[in-house]
Amino acid sequence: MKKYIVLIGAVMALSSCNDDFLDRYPQTSVAPEEFFKSEEDLELYVNGLLTMPGPGSYQSDQSSDNMATTGAVEIKNIITGNPTSQTITGGWNWGTLRNINYFLDNYEKAQASEEAIAHYVGLARYYRAMFYFGMVKRYSDVPWYENTLDPSDQEQLYKGRDSREMVMTNVMADLDYAVSHVRESVPTGTPSLSAVKAFYSRLALYEGTYRKYHSELGLEASSATLLQKARDLAKELMDSGKFSIYSTGNPENDYAKLFTSQDLMGNPEVILVNPYDANKDRGSNVNTGVFGDYEQSPSRDLVMSYLMKDGSYYSSVPNHMQLGFVEEFKDRDPRMMQTLVYPGWIREPNSTPYIQNLNKNFTGYHQIKGYQNTTDNIAISSADFPVYRYAEVLLTYAEAKVEMNELTQADLDMTVNVLRQRAGMPDLIMTDANMSPDPFLVQKYPNVGGSNLGVLLEIRRERRIEFAVEGYRYDDLMRWSAGKLFENIPQGMYFAGLGKYDLTGDGIEDVILVGKDTNIPVGDEKEKNSLGVTLVYYKAGTIDENVDVFLENGEAGGMMVTETKARTFEEPKYYYRPIPIQQVTLNPNLNQIFGWN
């Protein structure tokens, strides 16, 4: 039993209490001296600001090229529709900032030690940095507020956007303060100094690369300073000796344990954990969404991104585009089989290998990362979530170094290659990668080049593989100015055409694809395989036909088709979102930018 869940449960309760407190007593009228009296009051309030991602992140890659989805995902709606500020109305929410600034306006009234006060102020400023980072990623230029708004202050209420550069300078000032004052020793499930550094390095890498690859901002010259910050913070965490990559010497399972563990407390790789325990009324069950066969399904493009087990490119395998499900899983990076359902995988409570339930708009692939393969509902809902992993720190360091043209083989050996070794993969050799970049990656990122092209692409591959279906991919594509990849409609498994197929890897057929006009037999009339098991029948054809499986060439085969609606990613416009029209009507000083109306 995870005793530390009591704390996080209390924090969540405090969060609710804090909201109630703020709702009952408007911040413009409550007397702060009645609340901000002691260190305990500061702790109570700041704990109420705690927010962390959870297992829902395992479904976040629906917003990227890692997934096909039938869900109403914003970026998909944008690139397949006619978006305007009247149709994109979410995101312009400032309540969280109001609560943070209220604390920062009133904490000085408490009687506590300078060290304690500075710690809680540091956490509040860390939360403010998180809030503004989210707003800048979405809107770029946004109004900066560092105090609670007074309803009578018309100038502040109706101010326009502040520049991205100004806002991010203030965000970094908040994080610099937090790095100097937040404690390292904190209650489990709350941010420590190391967690703040992990977030700060993530933010600095994002903003540094974003400025480098987005000329529309005119901030390319300032990218180096941010990349240096990302590099230095990552190195501080690496040199601290507090963290290491989780490995027991079992490359076939160690990676997966990070996403199925009931207790990540003490795991050397997890810098910040979001703990769950259904027995403590804090559970999260995402099994149905993660292991879907309709709303989300991994793309074949993700499958093709994994290297061969010997480190060679999958794109170098003869006829790799025409390999079926069983063949494409052979001799691949072990992380692939710890992320996706593989031939021969057994789903509890069954005792025989799982056979894909092929479906319309489905790629044929299933995700198992984040899926709890058990029928125990308590266990399903009690898996901890790793908020910040040391793996990210290592890849932040490697990417920052290569973007600054500072990368060495020694850097790779203490970053990328540590992750590859955990997975049982060969080391990445810088000279080899630069000598022969993978054509599969080259065509994805046409805006990069130079003598380190190959190793830069491999670091990007490593991020995609290591963090697959954890919700990182969308932000990575945005900061790399790779939005055009969203125009590619996700595809699925390859089938050579009509006929019988083995999907479990035992060499015995499991399913049969028949033509659209076939009368599928019923009952005992259906064909059985050599084990005496009835084959599963599917009608195959094109997406505009009344069939079960959509193939790009219909009955002649090809990759599974998920949709056909054309996609257009308008650059630079779609890297940003418009301010909702209702807000612009209320405050005409909030002008739209980058072509939004």
Coordinates of C-alpha atoms in Angstrom, one line a residue:
M1 CA 0.0 0.0 0.0
K2 CA 1.3 3.4 -0.9
K3 CA 1.2 5.4 2.3
Y4 CA 2.5 8.5 0.5
I5 CA -0.7 8.7 -1.4
V6 CA -2.2 10.2 1.7
L7 CA -0.2 13.3 1.1
I8 CA -1.2 13.7 -2.5
G9 CA -4.8 13.0 -1.6
A10 CA -4.6 15.8 1.0
V11 CA -3.0 18.1 -1.6
M12 CA -5.9 17.4 -4.0
A13 CA -8.3 18.0 -1.2
L14 CA -6.6 21.3 -0.4
S15 CA -6.8 22.2 -4.0
S16 CA -10.6 21.8 -3.8
C17 CA -10.7 23.7 -0.6
N18 CA -8.7 26.5 -2.1
D19 CA -11.1 26.8 -5.0
D20 CA -14.0 26.9 -2.6
F21 CA -12.2 29.5 -0.5
L22 CA -11.6 31.7 -3.5
D23 CA -15.1 31.2 -4.8
R24 CA -16.7 32.1 -1.5
Y25 CA -14.5 35.1 -0.8
P26 CA -13.8 37.1 -3.9
Q27 CA -10.1 38.1 -3.9
T28 CA -11.1 41.7 -4.2
S29 CA -12.8 41.7 -0.9
V30 CA -11.3 39.0 1.3
A31 CA -9.0 40.3 4.0
P32 CA -5.7 38.6 3.4
E33 CA -4.7 39.0 7.1
E34 CA -7.4 36.6 8.0
F35 CA -5.8 33.8 6.0
F36 CA -2.0 34.5 5.4
K37 CA -0.8 34.2 9.0
S38 CA 1.7 31.3 9.1
E39 CA 3.9 29.0 7.2
E40 CA 1.0 26.4 7.3
D41 CA -1.2 28.9 5.6
L42 CA 1.4 29.4 2.8
E43 CA 1.7 25.7 2.4
L44 CA -2.1 25.2 2.3
Y45 CA -2.5 27.8 -0.4
V46 CA 0.4 26.7 -2.6
N47 CA -0.6 23.1 -2.3
G48 CA -3.9 24.2 -3.7
L49 CA -2.1 25.4 -6.8
L50 CA -0.6 22.0 -7.5
T51 CA -1.3 20.7 -11.0
M52 CA 0.4 17.7 -12.7
P53 CA -0.3 15.6 -15.8
G54 CA -1.6 12.1 -15.3
P55 CA -2.3 8.9 -17.2
G56 CA -4.5 10.9 -19.6
S57 CA -1.3 11.9 -21.2
Y58 CA -1.1 8.4 -22.7
Q59 CA -3.8 9.6 -25.1
S60 CA -2.3 13.0 -25.9
D61 CA -0.5 11.8 -29.1
Q62 CA -3.8 12.0 -30.9
S63 CA -2.6 15.5 -31.6
S64 CA 0.4 14.2 -33.5
D65 CA 1.6 12.0 -36.4
N66 CA 2.0 9.1 -33.9
M67 CA -1.7 8.4 -33.9
A68 CA -4.8 8.2 -36.1
T69 CA -7.9 9.4 -34.3
T70 CA -11.6 9.8 -34.8
G71 CA -11.7 12.2 -31.9
A72 CA -12.5 15.9 -32.1
V73 CA -8.9 16.8 -31.8
E74 CA -8.2 20.6 -32.2
I75 CA -5.3 20.4 -34.6
K76 CA -7.1 17.9 -36.8
N77 CA -10.2 20.1 -36.9
I78 CA -8.0 23.0 -37.9
I79 CA -6.2 21.3 -40.8
T80 CA -9.3 19.7 -42.2
G81 CA -11.7 22.7 -41.7
N82 CA -12.0 26.5 -42.0
P83 CA -10.9 27.6 -38.5
T84 CA -11.6 31.1 -37.2
S85 CA -11.7 32.9 -33.9
Q86 CA -15.4 32.0 -33.8
T87 CA -14.8 28.3 -34.0
I88 CA -11.7 28.0 -31.8
T89 CA -12.9 29.3 -28.5
G90 CA -10.9 27.3 -25.9
G91 CA -7.8 28.1 -24.0
W92 CA -8.2 31.8 -23.0
N93 CA -8.6 31.0 -19.3
W94 CA -6.9 33.1 -16.6
G95 CA -8.4 31.8 -13.4
T96 CA -5.2 29.9 -12.5
L97 CA -3.1 33.0 -12.9
R98 CA -5.5 34.9 -10.7
N99 CA -5.1 32.4 -7.9
I100 CA -1.3 32.4 -8.2
N101 CA -1.0 36.2 -8.3
Y102 CA -3.3 36.5 -5.3
F103 CA -0.8 34.5 -3.3
L104 CA 2.2 36.5 -4.6
D105 CA 0.4 39.7 -3.6
N106 CA -0.3 38.6 -0.1
Y107 CA 2.3 36.1 1.2
E108 CA 4.3 38.8 3.0
K109 CA 1.6 39.0 5.6
A110 CA 2.5 35.6 7.0
Q111 CA 4.8 35.1 9.9
A112 CA 7.4 32.5 8.8
S113 CA 11.1 32.1 8.3
E114 CA 12.6 33.8 5.2
E115 CA 13.7 30.4 3.9
A116 CA 10.1 29.0 4.2
I117 CA 8.6 32.0 2.6
A118 CA 11.1 31.9 -0.3
H119 CA 10.3 28.2 -0.9
Y120 CA 6.6 28.8 -1.2
V121 CA 7.1 31.9 -3.3
G122 CA 9.4 29.9 -5.5
L123 CA 6.7 27.3 -6.0
A124 CA 4.1 29.9 -6.8
R125 CA 6.4 31.5 -9.4
Y126 CA 7.1 28.0 -10.9
Y127 CA 3.4 27.5 -11.3
R128 CA 3.1 30.9 -12.9
A129 CA 5.9 30.0 -15.3
M130 CA 4.0 26.8 -16.2
F131 CA 0.8 28.8 -16.8
Y132 CA 2.5 31.3 -19.1
F133 CA 4.5 28.7 -20.9
G134 CA 1.2 27.1 -21.9
M135 CA -0.3 30.4 -23.0
V136 CA 2.8 31.4 -25.0
K137 CA 2.9 28.0 -26.8
R138 CA -0.7 28.5 -27.8
Y139 CA -0.9 32.3 -28.5
S140 CA 2.7 33.5 -28.6
D141 CA 2.1 37.2 -27.5
V142 CA -0.1 37.4 -24.5
P143 CA -0.8 40.0 -21.8
W144 CA 1.6 39.7 -18.8
Y145 CA 0.0 40.2 -15.4
E146 CA 2.1 39.8 -12.2
N147 CA -0.5 41.1 -9.8
T148 CA -4.1 40.4 -9.1
L149 CA -6.3 42.6 -11.3
D150 CA -8.3 45.3 -9.6
P151 CA -11.7 45.6 -11.4
S152 CA -11.3 49.3 -11.3
D153 CA -8.0 49.3 -13.1
Q154 CA -9.3 49.8 -16.6
E155 CA -5.8 50.2 -18.2
Q156 CA -4.8 46.7 -17.0
L157 CA -8.2 45.1 -17.7
Y158 CA -8.1 46.3 -21.3
K159 CA -4.4 46.1 -22.1
G160 CA -3.3 44.4 -25.3
R161 CA -0.8 41.7 -25.9
D162 CA 2.7 41.9 -24.6
S163 CA 5.5 40.5 -26.8
R164 CA 6.5 36.9 -26.6
E165 CA 10.0 38.0 -25.8
M166 CA 8.9 40.1 -22.9
V167 CA 6.6 37.4 -21.4
M168 CA 9.3 34.7 -21.7
T169 CA 11.9 37.0 -20.1
N170 CA 9.5 37.3 -17.1
V171 CA 8.8 33.6 -17.1
M172 CA 12.5 32.8 -16.9
A173 CA 12.9 35.3 -14.1
D174 CA 10.2 33.4 -12.2
L175 CA 12.1 30.1 -12.8
D176 CA 15.4 31.6 -11.9
Y177 CA 13.9 32.6 -8.5
A178 CA 12.4 29.2 -8.1
V179 CA 15.7 27.5 -8.9
S180 CA 17.3 29.6 -6.2
H181 CA 14.7 29.0 -3.5
V182 CA 12.6 25.9 -3.9
R183 CA 13.7 23.1 -1.5
E184 CA 15.1 19.8 -2.7
S185 CA 13.5 17.9 0.1
V186 CA 9.7 18.1 -0.3
P187 CA 6.8 15.8 0.3
T188 CA 6.4 13.1 -2.3
G189 CA 4.2 14.1 -5.2
T190 CA 5.1 17.8 -5.0
P191 CA 7.7 19.6 -7.0
S192 CA 11.3 19.7 -5.7
L193 CA 14.2 21.8 -6.8
S194 CA 15.1 19.0 -9.3
A195 CA 11.6 19.1 -10.7
V196 CA 11.8 22.8 -11.2
K197 CA 15.1 22.4 -13.0
A198 CA 13.7 19.6 -15.2
F199 CA 10.8 21.8 -16.2
Y200 CA 13.0 24.8 -16.8
S201 CA 15.3 22.8 -19.1
R202 CA 12.3 21.6 -21.0
L203 CA 11.0 25.1 -21.4
A204 CA 14.4 26.5 -22.4
L205 CA 14.9 23.8 -25.1
Y206 CA 11.4 24.4 -26.4
E207 CA 11.8 28.1 -26.7
G208 CA 15.3 28.0 -27.9
T209 CA 14.6 25.7 -30.8
Y210 CA 11.2 27.4 -31.5
R211 CA 13.0 30.7 -32.0
K212 CA 15.7 29.1 -34.1
Y213 CA 13.2 27.4 -36.5
H214 CA 10.4 30.1 -36.6
S215 CA 11.7 33.0 -38.6
E216 CA 8.3 34.7 -38.4
L217 CA 9.1 35.7 -34.8
G218 CA 12.3 37.5 -35.7
L219 CA 13.9 36.1 -32.5
E220 CA 16.5 33.7 -34.0
A221 CA 19.4 35.6 -32.5
S222 CA 18.2 34.9 -29.0
S223 CA 17.8 31.2 -29.4
A224 CA 21.4 30.4 -28.4
T225 CA 21.0 31.9 -24.9
L226 CA 18.0 29.7 -24.3
L227 CA 19.7 26.6 -25.6
Q228 CA 22.6 27.3 -23.3
K229 CA 20.2 27.5 -20.4
A230 CA 18.7 24.1 -21.4
R231 CA 22.1 22.6 -21.6
D232 CA 23.3 23.9 -18.3
L233 CA 20.3 23.0 -16.3
A234 CA 20.3 19.5 -17.8
K235 CA 23.9 19.1 -16.9
E236 CA 23.3 20.2 -13.4
L237 CA 20.8 17.5 -13.0
M238 CA 23.2 15.0 -14.6
D239 CA 26.0 16.0 -12.3
S240 CA 23.9 15.9 -9.2
G241 CA 24.0 12.2 -9.0
K242 CA 20.4 12.0 -7.8
F243 CA 19.0 10.3 -10.8
S244 CA 19.8 7.5 -13.2
I245 CA 18.0 5.5 -16.0
Y246 CA 16.0 2.7 -14.5
S247 CA 17.4 -0.6 -15.6
T248 CA 17.6 -4.1 -14.1
G249 CA 19.5 -5.5 -17.1
N250 CA 16.3 -6.7 -18.7
P251 CA 15.9 -4.8 -22.0
E252 CA 12.7 -6.6 -22.9
N253 CA 10.8 -5.2 -19.9
D254 CA 12.6 -2.4 -18.0
Y255 CA 11.3 0.4 -20.2
A256 CA 7.7 -0.8 -19.9
K257 CA 7.8 -0.9 -16.1
L258 CA 8.0 2.9 -16.0
F259 CA 4.4 3.0 -17.3
T260 CA 2.8 0.1 -15.5
S261 CA 4.3 0.4 -12.0
Q262 CA 2.0 0.7 -9.0
D263 CA 4.8 2.5 -7.1
L264 CA 7.3 4.8 -8.7
M265 CA 8.4 6.2 -5.4
G266 CA 12.1 5.8 -5.2
N267 CA 12.5 4.9 -8.9
P268 CA 15.8 6.5 -9.8
E269 CA 14.6 7.8 -13.2
V270 CA 11.5 9.6 -12.0
I271 CA 12.1 13.2 -10.9
L272 CA 8.5 13.9 -10.1
V273 CA 5.8 11.3 -9.7
N274 CA 2.0 11.7 -9.8
P275 CA 1.0 8.9 -7.5
Y276 CA -2.3 7.0 -7.7
D277 CA -4.0 4.6 -5.4
A278 CA -7.6 3.6 -5.9
N279 CA -7.8 2.4 -2.3
K280 CA -7.1 6.0 -1.3
D281 CA -9.8 7.4 -3.5
R282 CA -7.3 8.6 -6.0
G283 CA -7.5 6.4 -9.1
S284 CA -7.3 6.8 -12.9
N285 CA -8.5 4.2 -15.4
V286 CA -7.5 5.0 -19.0
N287 CA -7.4 1.4 -20.2
T288 CA -10.3 1.7 -22.6
G289 CA -9.1 4.9 -24.3
V290 CA -5.5 3.7 -24.5
F291 CA -6.3 0.3 -25.9
G292 CA -8.9 1.4 -28.3
D293 CA -9.6 0.2 -31.8
Y294 CA -11.5 3.2 -33.0
E295 CA -10.9 6.6 -31.4
Q296 CA -7.1 6.3 -31.4
S297 CA -4.7 3.9 -32.9
P298 CA -0.9 4.2 -33.5
S299 CA 0.2 5.1 -37.0
R300 CA 2.3 3.1 -39.3
D301 CA 4.6 6.1 -39.5
L302 CA 5.4 5.6 -35.8
V303 CA 6.0 1.9 -36.4
M304 CA 8.4 2.7 -39.2
S305 CA 10.4 5.1 -37.0
Y306 CA 11.8 2.3 -34.8
L307 CA 15.3 1.1 -35.7
M308 CA 16.2 -2.5 -36.3
K309 CA 17.6 -4.2 -33.2
D310 CA 21.1 -4.1 -34.7
G311 CA 20.8 -0.3 -35.0
S312 CA 20.3 -0.2 -38.8
Y313 CA 17.5 1.7 -40.4
Y314 CA 14.2 0.1 -41.0
S315 CA 14.1 2.0 -44.2
S316 CA 17.0 -0.1 -45.4
V317 CA 15.1 -3.3 -45.1
P318 CA 14.2 -4.7 -48.6
N319 CA 10.5 -4.2 -49.4
H320 CA 9.9 -2.7 -45.9
M321 CA 6.8 -0.8 -47.2
Q322 CA 5.2 -4.1 -48.1
L323 CA 5.9 -6.0 -44.9
G324 CA 2.9 -7.2 -42.9
F325 CA 2.2 -7.0 -39.2
V326 CA 4.2 -10.0 -38.1
E327 CA 7.2 -9.3 -40.3
E328 CA 7.6 -5.6 -39.4
F329 CA 7.9 -6.5 -35.7
K330 CA 10.8 -8.9 -36.2
D331 CA 14.2 -7.8 -34.8
R332 CA 13.2 -4.2 -33.9
D333 CA 14.1 -1.9 -31.1
P334 CA 12.7 -3.6 -28.0
R335 CA 10.9 -0.4 -27.0
M336 CA 8.6 -1.0 -30.0
M337 CA 7.2 -4.2 -28.3
Q338 CA 6.9 -2.3 -25.0
T339 CA 4.9 0.4 -26.6
L340 CA 2.7 -1.4 -29.1
V341 CA 0.8 -4.7 -29.2
Y342 CA 3.1 -7.2 -30.9
P343 CA 2.4 -10.6 -32.5
G344 CA 1.9 -13.1 -29.8
W345 CA 1.0 -10.6 -27.0
I346 CA -1.6 -12.0 -24.6
R347 CA -4.3 -9.8 -23.2
E348 CA -5.5 -10.7 -19.7
P349 CA -7.5 -12.7 -18.8
N350 CA -7.0 -14.7 -22.0
S351 CA -4.5 -17.5 -22.3
T352 CA -4.1 -17.3 -26.1
P353 CA -2.4 -14.5 -28.2
Y354 CA -4.5 -11.5 -29.0
I355 CA -5.8 -11.1 -32.5
Q356 CA -6.4 -7.6 -33.8
N357 CA -10.0 -6.5 -34.0
L358 CA -9.8 -4.8 -37.4
N359 CA -12.1 -1.8 -37.6
K360 CA -13.0 1.1 -39.9
N361 CA -10.9 4.2 -39.5
F362 CA -8.5 2.0 -37.5
T363 CA -4.8 1.4 -38.3
G364 CA -4.7 -2.1 -37.0
Y365 CA -2.1 -1.3 -34.3
H366 CA -2.8 -1.1 -30.6
Q367 CA -1.0 0.9 -27.9
I368 CA 0.1 -1.0 -24.7
K369 CA 2.2 1.7 -23.2
G370 CA 0.2 3.1 -20.3
Y371 CA -2.2 0.1 -20.6
Q372 CA -2.5 -2.0 -17.4
N373 CA -2.7 -5.6 -18.6
T374 CA -4.8 -7.0 -15.7
T375 CA -8.5 -7.4 -14.8
D376 CA -7.9 -6.1 -11.3
N377 CA -9.7 -2.7 -11.4
I378 CA -7.8 -1.5 -8.3
A379 CA -4.5 -2.2 -10.0
I380 CA -5.6 -0.7 -13.2
S381 CA -6.5 2.6 -11.5
S382 CA -3.4 2.7 -9.2
A383 CA -0.5 2.9 -11.6
D384 CA 1.7 6.0 -10.9
F385 CA 2.5 8.5 -13.6
P386 CA 6.0 9.7 -14.2
V387 CA 5.7 13.5 -14.6
Y388 CA 9.4 14.3 -15.3
R389 CA 11.7 11.5 -16.3
Y390 CA 15.5 11.7 -16.2
A391 CA 15.4 10.3 -19.8
E392 CA 14.1 13.7 -20.9
V393 CA 17.0 15.5 -19.2
L394 CA 19.5 13.4 -21.1
L395 CA 17.8 14.0 -24.4
T396 CA 17.5 17.7 -23.6
Y397 CA 21.2 17.9 -23.1
A398 CA 22.0 16.0 -26.3
E399 CA 19.6 18.1 -28.4
A400 CA 20.8 21.4 -27.0
K401 CA 24.4 20.5 -27.6
V402 CA 23.8 19.4 -31.2
E403 CA 21.7 22.5 -31.9
M404 CA 24.6 24.6 -30.7
N405 CA 27.2 22.6 -32.7
E406 CA 28.9 21.5 -29.5
L407 CA 27.9 17.8 -29.6
T408 CA 30.7 15.2 -29.1
Q409 CA 30.7 11.4 -29.0
A410 CA 31.3 11.7 -25.3
D411 CA 28.0 13.6 -25.0
L412 CA 26.1 10.9 -26.9
D413 CA 27.7 8.2 -24.7
M414 CA 26.3 9.8 -21.5
T415 CA 22.9 10.6 -23.0
V416 CA 21.4 8.9 -26.0
N417 CA 23.5 5.8 -25.6
V418 CA 22.5 5.3 -21.9
L419 CA 18.9 5.0 -23.1
R420 CA 19.8 2.7 -26.0
Q421 CA 21.7 0.5 -23.6
R422 CA 18.7 0.2 -21.3
A423 CA 16.8 -1.1 -24.4
G424 CA 19.6 -3.4 -25.5
M425 CA 20.3 -1.3 -28.6
P426 CA 23.7 -0.5 -30.1
D427 CA 25.3 2.8 -29.4
L428 CA 24.7 5.8 -31.7
I429 CA 28.0 6.7 -33.3
M430 CA 28.2 10.3 -34.4
T431 CA 30.4 9.8 -37.4
D432 CA 28.3 7.0 -38.8
A433 CA 25.1 8.9 -38.4
N434 CA 26.4 12.0 -40.1
M435 CA 28.0 9.9 -42.9
S436 CA 24.7 8.3 -43.9
P437 CA 21.5 10.0 -42.5
D438 CA 18.3 7.9 -42.6
P439 CA 16.3 9.0 -45.8
F440 CA 13.1 8.3 -43.8
L441 CA 14.0 11.1 -41.4
V442 CA 15.6 13.4 -44.0
Q443 CA 12.4 13.8 -45.9
K444 CA 10.5 14.6 -42.7
Y445 CA 12.7 17.6 -41.7
P446 CA 13.7 19.5 -44.8
N447 CA 14.5 22.6 -42.9
V448 CA 17.6 21.2 -41.2
G449 CA 21.0 20.4 -42.7
G450 CA 24.7 20.8 -42.0
S451 CA 27.5 18.5 -41.1
N452 CA 25.6 17.2 -38.0
L453 CA 22.4 16.4 -39.9
G454 CA 22.5 12.7 -39.3
V455 CA 23.1 12.8 -35.6
L456 CA 20.5 15.6 -35.2
L457 CA 17.9 13.4 -36.9
E458 CA 18.9 10.5 -34.7
I459 CA 18.4 12.5 -31.6
R460 CA 14.9 13.5 -32.9
R461 CA 14.2 9.9 -33.6
E462 CA 15.3 9.0 -30.0
R463 CA 12.8 11.5 -28.6
R464 CA 10.0 10.2 -30.7
I465 CA 10.7 6.6 -29.7
E466 CA 11.6 7.1 -26.0
F467 CA 8.5 9.4 -25.4
A468 CA 6.1 7.8 -27.8
V469 CA 2.5 8.2 -26.7
E470 CA 3.4 10.2 -23.7
G471 CA 2.2 13.5 -25.2
Y472 CA 5.6 15.0 -26.2
R473 CA 5.3 14.7 -30.0
Y474 CA 3.0 17.6 -30.7
D475 CA 5.2 20.1 -29.0
D476 CA 8.2 18.7 -30.7
L477 CA 6.7 19.1 -34.1
M478 CA 5.6 22.7 -33.3
R479 CA 9.0 23.8 -32.1
W480 CA 10.9 22.2 -35.0
S481 CA 8.5 24.0 -37.4
A482 CA 7.5 20.6 -38.8
G483 CA 3.8 21.3 -39.1
K484 CA 3.6 20.1 -42.7
L485 CA 3.9 16.5 -41.3
F486 CA 0.3 17.0 -40.0
E487 CA -0.8 17.0 -43.7
N488 CA 0.0 13.3 -43.9
I489 CA -3.1 11.2 -43.2
P490 CA -2.2 8.4 -40.8
Q491 CA -2.1 5.0 -42.4
G492 CA -2.2 1.5 -40.9
M493 CA -1.0 -2.1 -41.4
Y494 CA -0.1 -3.4 -44.8
F495 CA -2.1 -6.3 -46.4
A496 CA -1.0 -7.6 -49.8
G497 CA -4.7 -8.1 -50.8
L498 CA -7.5 -10.5 -50.2
G499 CA -6.6 -13.8 -48.4
K500 CA -5.7 -15.3 -45.1
Y501 CA -3.2 -13.7 -42.6
D502 CA -1.3 -14.7 -39.5
L503 CA -1.5 -11.9 -36.9
T504 CA 0.0 -13.8 -33.9
G505 CA 3.3 -14.8 -35.3
D506 CA 2.8 -18.6 -35.1
G507 CA 2.6 -19.1 -38.8
I508 CA -1.1 -20.1 -38.7
E509 CA -3.7 -17.8 -40.3
D510 CA -6.1 -16.0 -37.9
V511 CA -8.1 -13.7 -40.2
I512 CA -9.3 -13.7 -43.8
L513 CA -10.0 -10.7 -46.0
V514 CA -12.7 -11.3 -48.6
G515 CA -14.1 -9.1 -51.3
K516 CA -16.9 -6.6 -50.8
D517 CA -19.4 -8.8 -52.6
T518 CA -18.6 -12.0 -50.8
N519 CA -21.4 -13.6 -48.8
I520 CA -19.7 -14.4 -45.5
P521 CA -20.6 -17.9 -44.3
V522 CA -22.2 -18.3 -40.9
G523 CA -21.5 -20.7 -38.1
D524 CA -19.7 -24.0 -38.9
E525 CA -19.6 -23.0 -42.6
K526 CA -16.7 -20.6 -41.8
E527 CA -13.2 -21.8 -42.6
K528 CA -11.0 -23.0 -39.7
N529 CA -7.3 -22.9 -39.5
S530 CA -5.0 -25.9 -38.7
L531 CA -5.6 -25.5 -35.0
G532 CA -9.4 -25.9 -35.6
V533 CA -10.0 -22.2 -34.7
T534 CA -12.5 -20.4 -36.9
L535 CA -11.0 -17.6 -39.0
V536 CA -12.2 -14.1 -38.5
Y537 CA -13.8 -12.7 -41.7
Y538 CA -13.5 -9.1 -42.9
K539 CA -14.7 -7.6 -46.1
A540 CA -12.0 -5.4 -47.6
G541 CA -12.3 -2.6 -50.0
T542 CA -11.9 1.2 -50.4
I543 CA -13.0 3.7 -47.9
D544 CA -16.1 4.7 -49.9
E545 CA -17.3 1.1 -50.0
N546 CA -19.5 -0.8 -47.4
V547 CA -16.7 -2.9 -46.1
D548 CA -14.9 -3.7 -42.8
V549 CA -11.3 -2.9 -43.7
F550 CA -10.3 0.1 -45.8
L551 CA -7.2 -0.5 -47.9
E552 CA -5.5 2.1 -50.1
N553 CA -5.9 0.0 -53.2
G554 CA -9.1 -1.8 -52.2
E555 CA -9.2 -5.5 -52.8
A556 CA -5.7 -5.2 -54.4
G557 CA -4.3 -4.4 -51.0
G558 CA -2.0 -1.7 -49.5
M559 CA -1.9 0.0 -46.2
M560 CA -5.1 0.4 -44.1
V561 CA -6.7 3.8 -44.7
T562 CA -8.1 5.8 -41.8
E563 CA -9.6 8.7 -43.7
T564 CA -9.4 10.6 -46.9
K565 CA -10.3 14.2 -46.1
A566 CA -7.6 16.5 -47.3
R567 CA -5.4 18.3 -44.7
T568 CA -3.7 21.7 -45.0
F569 CA -1.3 23.1 -42.5
E570 CA -1.0 26.8 -43.2
E571 CA 2.4 28.2 -42.1
P572 CA 3.0 30.0 -39.9
K573 CA -0.6 30.6 -39.0
Y574 CA -1.4 27.2 -37.6
Y575 CA 1.5 27.1 -35.2
Y576 CA -0.7 29.5 -33.2
R577 CA -4.3 29.9 -32.1
P578 CA -6.6 33.0 -32.4
I579 CA -7.9 34.7 -29.3
P580 CA -11.6 33.8 -29.1
I581 CA -13.8 36.3 -30.8
Q582 CA -15.8 36.9 -27.6
Q583 CA -12.6 38.1 -25.9
V584 CA -11.7 40.5 -28.7
T585 CA -15.2 41.9 -28.6
L586 CA -14.8 42.6 -24.9
N587 CA -11.3 44.0 -25.4
P588 CA -10.6 45.4 -28.8
N589 CA -6.9 45.9 -27.8
L590 CA -6.4 42.2 -28.1
N591 CA -5.5 42.1 -31.8
Q592 CA -5.2 38.9 -33.8
I593 CA -1.8 37.9 -35.2
F594 CA -0.3 35.6 -37.9
G595 CA -3.3 35.9 -40.2
W596 CA -6.1 34.9 -37.8
N597 CA -9.4 36.7 -37.9

